[in-house]
Structure formats: structure tokens, C-alpha cells
Coordinates of C-alpha atoms and ligand atoms in Angstrom, one line a residue:
Chain A
M1 CA -7.4 10.1 -6.8
K2 CA -3.7 10.2 -7.1
Q3 CA -3.7 11.4 -3.5
V4 CA -4.5 7.9 -2.3
G5 CA -0.9 6.6 -1.7
Q6 CA 0.1 4.1 -4.4
R7 CA 1.1 1.7 -1.7
V8 CA -2.3 1.8 0.0
E9 CA -3.8 0.6 -3.3
E10 CA -1.2 -2.0 -3.9
A11 CA -1.6 -3.4 -0.5
A12 CA -5.4 -3.9 -1.2
F13 CA -4.7 -5.3 -4.7
L14 CA -2.1 -7.7 -3.4
T15 CA -4.7 -9.3 -1.2
T16 CA -7.9 -9.3 -3.3
G17 CA -6.6 -9.0 -6.9
N18 CA -10.0 -7.4 -7.7
W19 CA -9.7 -3.8 -9.0
S20 CA -13.3 -3.0 -8.6
K21 CA -13.3 -4.1 -4.9
V22 CA -10.1 -1.9 -4.4
M23 CA -12.0 1.0 -6.1
Y24 CA -15.2 0.7 -4.0
R25 CA -13.6 -0.3 -0.6
I26 CA -10.4 1.7 -0.7
I27 CA -10.0 4.4 -3.2
I28 CA -13.5 5.9 -3.3
P29 CA -14.0 6.0 0.5
L30 CA -10.5 7.6 0.8
T31 CA -11.3 10.2 -1.8
K32 CA -15.0 10.8 -1.3
H33 CA -14.5 14.2 0.4
S34 CA -12.5 15.5 -2.5
L35 CA -14.9 13.9 -5.0
I36 CA -17.9 15.5 -3.4
A37 CA -16.3 18.9 -2.9
G38 CA -15.3 18.7 -6.5
F39 CA -18.8 18.0 -7.7
F40 CA -20.3 20.9 -5.7
I41 CA -17.6 23.4 -6.7
V42 CA -18.2 22.6 -10.3
F43 CA -21.9 22.7 -10.0
I44 CA -21.9 26.0 -8.2
L45 CA -19.6 27.5 -10.8
S46 CA -21.5 26.2 -13.7
I47 CA -25.0 27.3 -12.6
G48 CA -24.2 30.9 -12.9
E49 CA -22.1 30.5 -16.0
I50 CA -22.9 32.4 -19.3
G51 CA -20.1 32.5 -21.7
T52 CA -19.9 28.9 -22.8
T53 CA -23.6 28.3 -22.4
L54 CA -24.3 31.0 -25.0
L55 CA -22.0 29.3 -27.5
V56 CA -23.4 25.7 -27.2
I57 CA -27.1 26.3 -26.2
P58 CA -29.7 25.2 -28.9
P59 CA -32.2 27.8 -30.1
G60 CA -35.4 27.9 -28.0
R61 CA -33.8 26.9 -24.7
E62 CA -32.6 29.1 -21.9
T63 CA -30.8 28.8 -18.7
V64 CA -31.6 31.1 -15.7
P65 CA -28.5 33.2 -16.3
I66 CA -29.2 33.6 -20.0
K67 CA -32.8 34.4 -19.2
I68 CA -31.5 37.2 -16.9
Y69 CA -29.0 38.5 -19.5
N70 CA -31.7 38.7 -22.1
L71 CA -34.2 40.2 -19.9
M72 CA -31.7 42.9 -18.9
H73 CA -31.6 44.0 -22.6
Y74 CA -35.2 44.6 -22.6
G75 CA -35.2 46.5 -19.3
A76 CA -37.5 44.1 -17.5
D77 CA -36.0 45.1 -14.2
Q78 CA -38.5 43.5 -11.8
M79 CA -38.3 40.2 -13.6
V80 CA -34.4 40.4 -13.5
A81 CA -34.4 41.0 -9.9
A82 CA -36.8 38.1 -9.2
L83 CA -34.7 35.6 -11.4
C84 CA -31.5 36.9 -9.6
L85 CA -33.1 36.0 -6.2
I86 CA -34.0 32.6 -7.5
L87 CA -30.5 31.9 -8.7
I88 CA -29.0 33.1 -5.5
A89 CA -31.4 30.9 -3.6
I90 CA -30.5 27.8 -5.6
I91 CA -26.8 28.4 -5.0
L92 CA -27.3 28.9 -1.3
A93 CA -29.4 25.8 -1.1
F94 CA -26.8 23.7 -2.7
S95 CA -24.1 25.2 -0.5
G96 CA -26.1 24.3 2.4
L97 CA -26.6 20.8 1.1
F98 CA -22.9 20.5 0.6
L99 CA -22.2 21.6 4.2
I100 CA -24.7 19.0 5.5
V101 CA -23.2 16.2 3.4
H102 CA -19.8 17.1 4.4
K103 CA -20.6 17.2 8.1
S104 CA -22.3 13.8 8.0
L105 CA -19.2 12.4 6.2
N106 CA -17.1 13.7 8.8
K107 CA -19.2 12.4 11.6
Q108 CA -19.1 8.9 9.9
S109 CA -15.3 8.8 9.7
A110 CA -14.8 10.3 13.2
Chain B
M1 CA 11.3 -22.2 -2.8
L2 CA 11.7 -18.8 -4.3
S3 CA 14.5 -18.3 -6.9
I4 CA 15.7 -15.0 -8.3
E5 CA 18.0 -15.3 -11.2
H6 CA 20.0 -12.6 -13.1
L7 CA 17.3 -10.1 -12.1
T8 CA 17.9 -6.7 -13.6
K9 CA 15.7 -3.7 -13.3
R10 CA 16.4 -0.2 -14.8
Y11 CA 14.7 3.1 -14.1
G12 CA 15.8 5.4 -16.9
D13 CA 19.6 5.5 -16.5
T14 CA 19.7 4.1 -12.9
E15 CA 20.1 0.3 -12.7
A16 CA 18.2 -0.3 -9.5
V17 CA 18.9 -4.0 -9.5
K18 CA 21.8 -5.7 -11.5
D19 CA 22.1 -9.3 -12.4
L20 CA 21.0 -10.4 -9.1
T21 CA 20.8 -14.0 -8.2
L22 CA 19.6 -15.5 -4.8
E23 CA 17.3 -18.1 -3.3
L24 CA 14.9 -18.0 -0.4
S25 CA 14.6 -21.6 1.0
L26 CA 11.6 -22.9 2.8
N27 CA 11.2 -21.7 6.3
E28 CA 14.2 -19.5 6.4
I29 CA 14.6 -15.8 7.1
L30 CA 16.9 -14.1 4.7
A31 CA 18.0 -10.6 5.6
I32 CA 18.6 -8.2 2.7
I33 CA 21.0 -5.6 3.9
G34 CA 22.5 -2.7 2.1
P35 CA 22.8 1.2 2.1
S36 CA 19.9 3.5 1.2
G37 CA 19.2 3.5 -2.5
C38 CA 20.9 0.2 -3.1
G39 CA 17.8 -1.4 -4.6
K40 CA 16.3 -3.3 -1.7
T41 CA 12.7 -2.0 -2.1
T42 CA 12.9 -2.5 -5.8
L43 CA 14.0 -6.1 -5.3
L44 CA 10.9 -6.8 -3.1
R45 CA 8.6 -5.0 -5.5
L46 CA 10.0 -7.2 -8.4
T47 CA 9.5 -10.3 -6.2
A48 CA 5.9 -9.3 -5.3
G49 CA 5.2 -8.8 -9.0
F50 CA 4.4 -5.0 -8.9
E51 CA 7.3 -4.4 -11.4
S52 CA 8.5 -6.5 -14.2
P53 CA 12.2 -7.2 -14.7
D54 CA 14.2 -6.0 -17.7
K55 CA 16.2 -9.1 -17.6
G56 CA 16.2 -12.3 -15.6
W57 CA 13.3 -14.2 -14.0
I58 CA 11.8 -15.2 -10.8
L59 CA 10.6 -18.8 -10.0
I60 CA 8.1 -19.4 -7.2
D61 CA 7.8 -23.0 -6.3
G62 CA 9.1 -23.9 -9.7
V63 CA 6.7 -21.7 -11.6
E64 CA 8.0 -18.8 -13.8
A65 CA 6.4 -15.9 -11.9
S66 CA 8.3 -13.0 -13.5
T67 CA 10.1 -12.8 -16.7
P68 CA 10.7 -9.7 -18.9
N69 CA 7.5 -10.5 -20.9
H70 CA 5.3 -12.4 -18.6
L71 CA 4.1 -11.5 -15.0
I72 CA 2.0 -13.6 -12.7
E73 CA -0.3 -11.2 -10.8
P74 CA 0.8 -10.3 -7.3
Y75 CA -2.2 -11.8 -5.6
R76 CA -1.7 -15.1 -7.3
R77 CA 1.9 -15.6 -5.9
S78 CA 1.0 -16.8 -2.3
L79 CA 3.1 -14.0 -0.7
S80 CA 2.4 -11.0 1.4
M81 CA 4.3 -7.8 1.8
I82 CA 4.7 -5.4 4.6
F83 CA 5.5 -2.1 2.9
Q84 CA 8.1 0.4 4.2
D85 CA 5.4 3.0 5.1
L86 CA 3.0 0.1 6.2
A87 CA 0.2 1.3 3.9
L88 CA -2.6 0.7 6.3
W89 CA -6.1 1.8 5.3
P90 CA -6.9 4.9 7.3
H91 CA -10.6 4.6 7.0
M92 CA -10.9 1.0 8.2
T93 CA -10.8 -0.5 11.6
V94 CA -8.4 -3.1 12.7
K95 CA -11.0 -5.8 12.3
E96 CA -11.9 -4.5 8.8
H97 CA -8.2 -4.7 7.7
V98 CA -8.2 -8.4 8.4
E99 CA -11.7 -8.9 7.1
F100 CA -10.8 -7.3 3.8
V101 CA -8.1 -9.8 3.3
L102 CA -10.2 -12.8 4.5
K103 CA -13.2 -11.9 2.3
K104 CA -11.4 -13.4 -0.8
N105 CA -12.1 -17.0 0.2
K106 CA -15.8 -17.3 0.5
L107 CA -16.0 -18.1 4.3
S108 CA -19.2 -18.0 6.4
R109 CA -19.7 -15.1 8.6
G110 CA -18.8 -17.3 11.7
D111 CA -15.7 -18.6 10.2
I112 CA -14.5 -15.1 9.2
N113 CA -15.1 -13.8 12.8
L114 CA -13.3 -16.7 14.2
K115 CA -10.3 -16.2 11.9
I116 CA -10.3 -12.5 12.7
D117 CA -10.1 -13.2 16.5
R118 CA -7.3 -15.7 16.1
N119 CA -5.3 -13.4 13.8
L120 CA -5.6 -10.5 16.1
E121 CA -4.7 -12.6 19.1
D122 CA -1.6 -13.7 17.2
V123 CA -0.2 -10.2 17.3
N124 CA -1.7 -9.2 20.6
L125 CA -4.2 -6.9 19.1
N126 CA -7.4 -8.4 20.5
G127 CA -9.5 -5.7 22.2
Y128 CA -8.2 -3.1 19.5
G129 CA -10.6 -4.5 16.7
N130 CA -12.7 -1.3 16.4
R131 CA -9.9 1.2 16.4
R132 CA -8.6 2.9 13.2
P133 CA -4.9 3.3 12.4
H134 CA -4.7 6.8 13.7
E135 CA -6.0 5.5 17.1
L136 CA -3.0 3.1 17.5
S137 CA 0.6 3.6 18.7
G138 CA 3.5 3.1 16.3
G139 CA 4.1 -0.5 17.6
E140 CA 0.4 -1.3 17.4
R141 CA 0.3 -0.2 13.8
Q142 CA 3.3 -2.3 13.0
R143 CA 1.4 -5.4 14.5
L144 CA -1.6 -4.6 12.5
A145 CA 0.4 -4.5 9.3
I146 CA 1.9 -7.9 10.3
A147 CA -1.7 -9.2 11.0
R148 CA -3.0 -8.0 7.8
A149 CA -0.1 -9.7 5.9
L150 CA -0.5 -13.0 7.7
A151 CA -4.3 -13.1 7.2
S152 CA -3.9 -14.6 3.8
E153 CA -1.6 -17.3 5.2
P154 CA 1.2 -16.6 2.8
T155 CA 4.1 -18.9 2.0
Y156 CA 6.4 -16.1 1.5
L157 CA 6.5 -12.8 3.5
L158 CA 8.3 -9.8 2.2
M159 CA 9.1 -7.2 4.8
D160 CA 10.5 -3.7 3.9
E161 CA 12.2 -2.2 6.9
P162 CA 9.1 -2.9 9.0
F163 CA 10.5 -1.9 12.4
S164 CA 12.8 0.9 11.4
N165 CA 11.2 3.8 13.3
L166 CA 10.7 2.1 16.5
D167 CA 12.6 2.2 19.9
S168 CA 14.8 -0.7 20.7
I169 CA 12.6 -2.4 23.3
L170 CA 9.6 -2.4 21.0
K171 CA 11.8 -3.7 18.2
D172 CA 13.0 -6.5 20.4
D173 CA 9.4 -7.4 21.3
L174 CA 8.3 -7.4 17.6
Q175 CA 11.2 -9.5 16.5
E176 CA 10.3 -12.1 19.2
L177 CA 6.7 -12.0 18.0
L178 CA 7.8 -12.5 14.4
L179 CA 10.0 -15.4 15.2
S180 CA 7.3 -17.2 17.2
L181 CA 4.7 -16.4 14.4
K182 CA 7.1 -17.9 11.9
N183 CA 7.5 -21.0 13.8
H184 CA 3.7 -21.4 14.1
H185 CA 2.8 -20.6 10.4
E186 CA 5.7 -22.1 8.3
M187 CA 6.8 -19.4 6.0
S188 CA 9.9 -18.0 4.4
I189 CA 10.7 -14.5 5.0
M190 CA 12.6 -11.9 3.0
Y191 CA 13.6 -9.2 5.5
V192 CA 14.9 -5.9 4.2
T193 CA 16.8 -3.7 6.6
H194 CA 19.8 -1.4 6.6
N195 CA 20.4 -2.3 10.3
I196 CA 23.0 -4.9 11.1
E197 CA 21.6 -5.7 14.6
E198 CA 18.2 -6.5 13.1
A199 CA 19.8 -8.8 10.5
L200 CA 21.8 -10.6 13.2
A201 CA 18.9 -11.0 15.5
L202 CA 16.4 -12.5 13.0
A203 CA 18.1 -13.9 10.0
D204 CA 19.3 -17.4 9.2
R205 CA 21.2 -16.0 6.1
I206 CA 22.3 -12.5 5.2
A207 CA 22.5 -11.1 1.6
V208 CA 24.6 -7.9 1.2
I209 CA 23.6 -5.6 -1.6
N210 CA 25.6 -2.7 -3.0
K211 CA 24.3 -0.5 -5.8
G212 CA 21.9 -3.1 -7.0
R213 CA 24.5 -5.9 -7.0
L214 CA 24.7 -8.8 -4.7
E215 CA 28.1 -8.6 -2.9
Q216 CA 27.8 -11.7 -0.7
I217 CA 25.2 -14.1 0.6
D218 CA 25.8 -16.6 3.3
T219 CA 24.9 -17.9 6.7
K220 CA 25.4 -15.4 9.5
D221 CA 28.4 -17.1 10.8
N222 CA 30.1 -17.6 7.5
I223 CA 29.5 -14.0 6.4
L224 CA 30.9 -12.7 9.8
N225 CA 33.9 -14.9 9.7
N226 CA 34.6 -14.5 5.9
P227 CA 33.5 -11.2 4.7
K228 CA 34.3 -11.1 0.9
N229 CA 35.5 -7.5 0.8
N230 CA 35.9 -4.2 2.6
F231 CA 32.3 -3.1 1.7
V232 CA 30.8 -6.1 3.5
R233 CA 33.2 -5.6 6.3
R234 CA 32.2 -2.0 6.8
L235 CA 28.4 -2.7 6.4
L236 CA 28.5 -5.4 8.9
R237 CA 30.8 -3.6 11.3
I238 CA 33.3 -6.3 11.3
K239 CA 36.5 -5.2 12.9
Ligands
ATP301 N1 9.8 4.3 -9.6 C1 11.0 4.6 -9.7 N2 11.5 5.5 -10.7 C2 12.7 5.9 -10.9 N3 13.8 5.4 -10.1 C3 13.4 4.8 -9.1 C4 12.1 4.2 -8.8 N4 12.1 3.4 -7.7 C5 13.3 3.4 -7.3 N5 14.2 4.1 -8.2 C6 15.7 4.4 -7.9 O1 16.2 3.0 -7.8 C7 17.2 3.0 -6.9 C8 16.9 2.0 -5.8 O2 15.7 2.4 -5.1 P1 15.1 1.6 -3.9 O3 14.0 2.3 -3.4 O4 15.0 0.1 -4.3 O5 16.3 1.7 -2.7 P2 16.3 1.1 -1.3 O6 17.4 0.2 -1.2 O7 14.9 0.6 -0.9 O8 16.6 2.5 -0.5 P3 16.0 2.8 1.1 O9 16.8 2.0 2.0 O10 16.4 4.2 1.2 O11 14.7 2.4 1.2 C9 17.3 4.4 -6.3 O12 18.4 5.1 -7.0 C10 16.1 5.0 -6.7 O13 16.2 6.4 -6.9
MG302 MG1 13.5 1.0 0.5

């Protein structure tokens, strides 16, 4: 959000004096691309993540990557392959969604 | 009237504004002139209330607007500012710029549209209402910045080198426009520049600033005839 020039914010604040209006009408519209990109990048990185999840996950619960990890131990190869496919599909679906959102935003501001 | 008294602002070790005292009278254009880095922008930002002074104070129409421990918010100072880099809103159309300012006073839709039209007509931007800043020329952008600043009907207008990057014909046109707008709207203008021609073309009085200090302030004629020292003489190109 620091990318929005300080003057641009100030010019808005000088006329309305209303920070929430400056936020909704100026700062968020100008940063929505980075905000949305940030959201998807974090999402896609975390969906396949194992290390931290293993540390914090409560007993009795599993995420897909952890299920895969566990199943690999037991040698349930077909199950692993299926889950991997599901994971890949989810990631691709979200990447696609991201591209669509991104395109429609670009069209709006063009 | 806007009075600035003994105003001082430090950034770390640099004193950007030093013990500066001056007044902006009703309906006058005061040119603030000085070399780069002498504290002109800082002075305007202090006046607008974006920065608080380390010493001194600013009175706006008799009310203490800035002191070292008390600051009236910028939007309650009945002033507008045109920033050195214009600070237009890239995602908004020309109309939306003006509308954003007008939305503050709960007007009806019809009144807002009427005011937008009149405001854009003032700066000859009617017909450009649906363009965004990147679809405007440099001079048109400058005029949009003026339109936005005037939309709130300010008593005081602070301008930070608004016409510095324009060719001389365009500059002349905009100066003429500014003068005619000022006559219609009754306002006092603080006009920062480092260009002596601009100061002479527009100002009633000229304030010369050097390293944060006020060197001299006087009417155009007086300052040209009686420059106080060599610095003023050189800056104003007096032989
Ligand atoms: N936010 C800040 N933090 C630290 N120093 C600053 C800050 N703003 C300004 N200064 C310093 O204060 C001094 C005055 O700066 P200012 O921007 O007011 O100059 P100026 O007269 O507007 O110059 P120019 O004509 O180049 O725009 C400069 O030395 C500058 O480096
Ligand atoms: Mg400056």
C-alpha cells in the first residue's frame, strides 16, 4: 500500500477528511491488483505446504499434502497419485480463477 | 487573512524552515520564490496542516491552526493545495475527481452534476469528463488539478510549482486562466515557484526565501527597486 503515492492520499484527505473514504475510493482501488495477486500467491504457496502445517496441526486432522505424505509411508501408491492429481487440479483451478479476475480488473480500468 | 509567525520546522539536522514570518492578505497572490531545497514545499505543507511546526504558529482567519502541540486538520482549513507532482487519481475520470471533492457537502445528484459542469467549464475541460489522467495532455492534467482544487471553493489556494514542466505558451495560457479564476472566486493564493518570470507575471507581492529563511518580502515594484542584498538581486536577476 506504500506504493500509492503519499501525495495522492493527501490530496484525497485534504478534500474529504474521511480516512475510510480515502481507503475505499483511493487506496484500495489503486492497490487492488497487488492485493489480489498477493492473496493468490499466498494461497497457492500455502495449499501445498507441509513443514509448518505438521508443527501446528491438531491431532485427528489432515490437510491434503499431509495425507499424501502419510500415505507415502504406507506405500498406498494409487491413493497418493490420486490425491496429487486433486491437489494439482485445485492449484490449477485457482490459478485460472486468478487469471480471470486479473483480466476482468484490467478490462475495468482500461 | 493567513498569518505565519516565527515558523520553524526541522527534519533531523536540517532546518527546512527557520523562524519565518509572513502574511497572506485577502485576495492577493503571494509568490514564494527561492532555490531548490530552500524549504518552499515544506512551508506549504506546514500551511496546509500536513506537518506540524517545531516552533511558531499559523493563524487562519484569526484562529490558531498550527502550533507545535495543536493542529487543525487540513480539511478544516478552508484551503486547497495543488501538489508539485499534481497527485491526480489515476483510476478516476475527470468528472469523478471533481465529484469526489463535492460529495463532502450532501448535495442532490442534480446539484452535483451542475457544479461539476460549471467547474469543468471554468478550466475549459468540458467534454473531457470521462477521460482518466493518462488520457490527458500535460496542460489538461494541470487544469484538472486546478479544477479539483477549486471544487471545494477554498479561501486559500496553495500552489507548488504547478506550471513548472510546461512550454511557455501553455504556461501563459494557464497563468491567464488562473488570474481570471481568481477574480471570479475571491481567493488568496500562495504560489511557490523558482522561476522569476512566473512570479512577476502573477504575483502582487514576492517573498524570497533562502535556506529556510525569509530574505525579503515586498510588492513587486519595491522588491525590484530595492533588493535587500546580493542574494535577492541575483535570484530576481536584477542588474
Ligand atoms: N520528509 C522529509 N524528511 C527529511 N528532510 C526533508 C523532508 N522534506 C524536506 N526535507 C528537507 O528539507 C529541505 C527543504 O525541502 P523542500 O522540499 O521544502 O524544498 P523546496 O524548496 O520545495 O525544493 P524544490 O524547489 O526542489 O521543490 C531540503 O533540504 C529537504 O531535503
Ligand atoms: Mg518543492
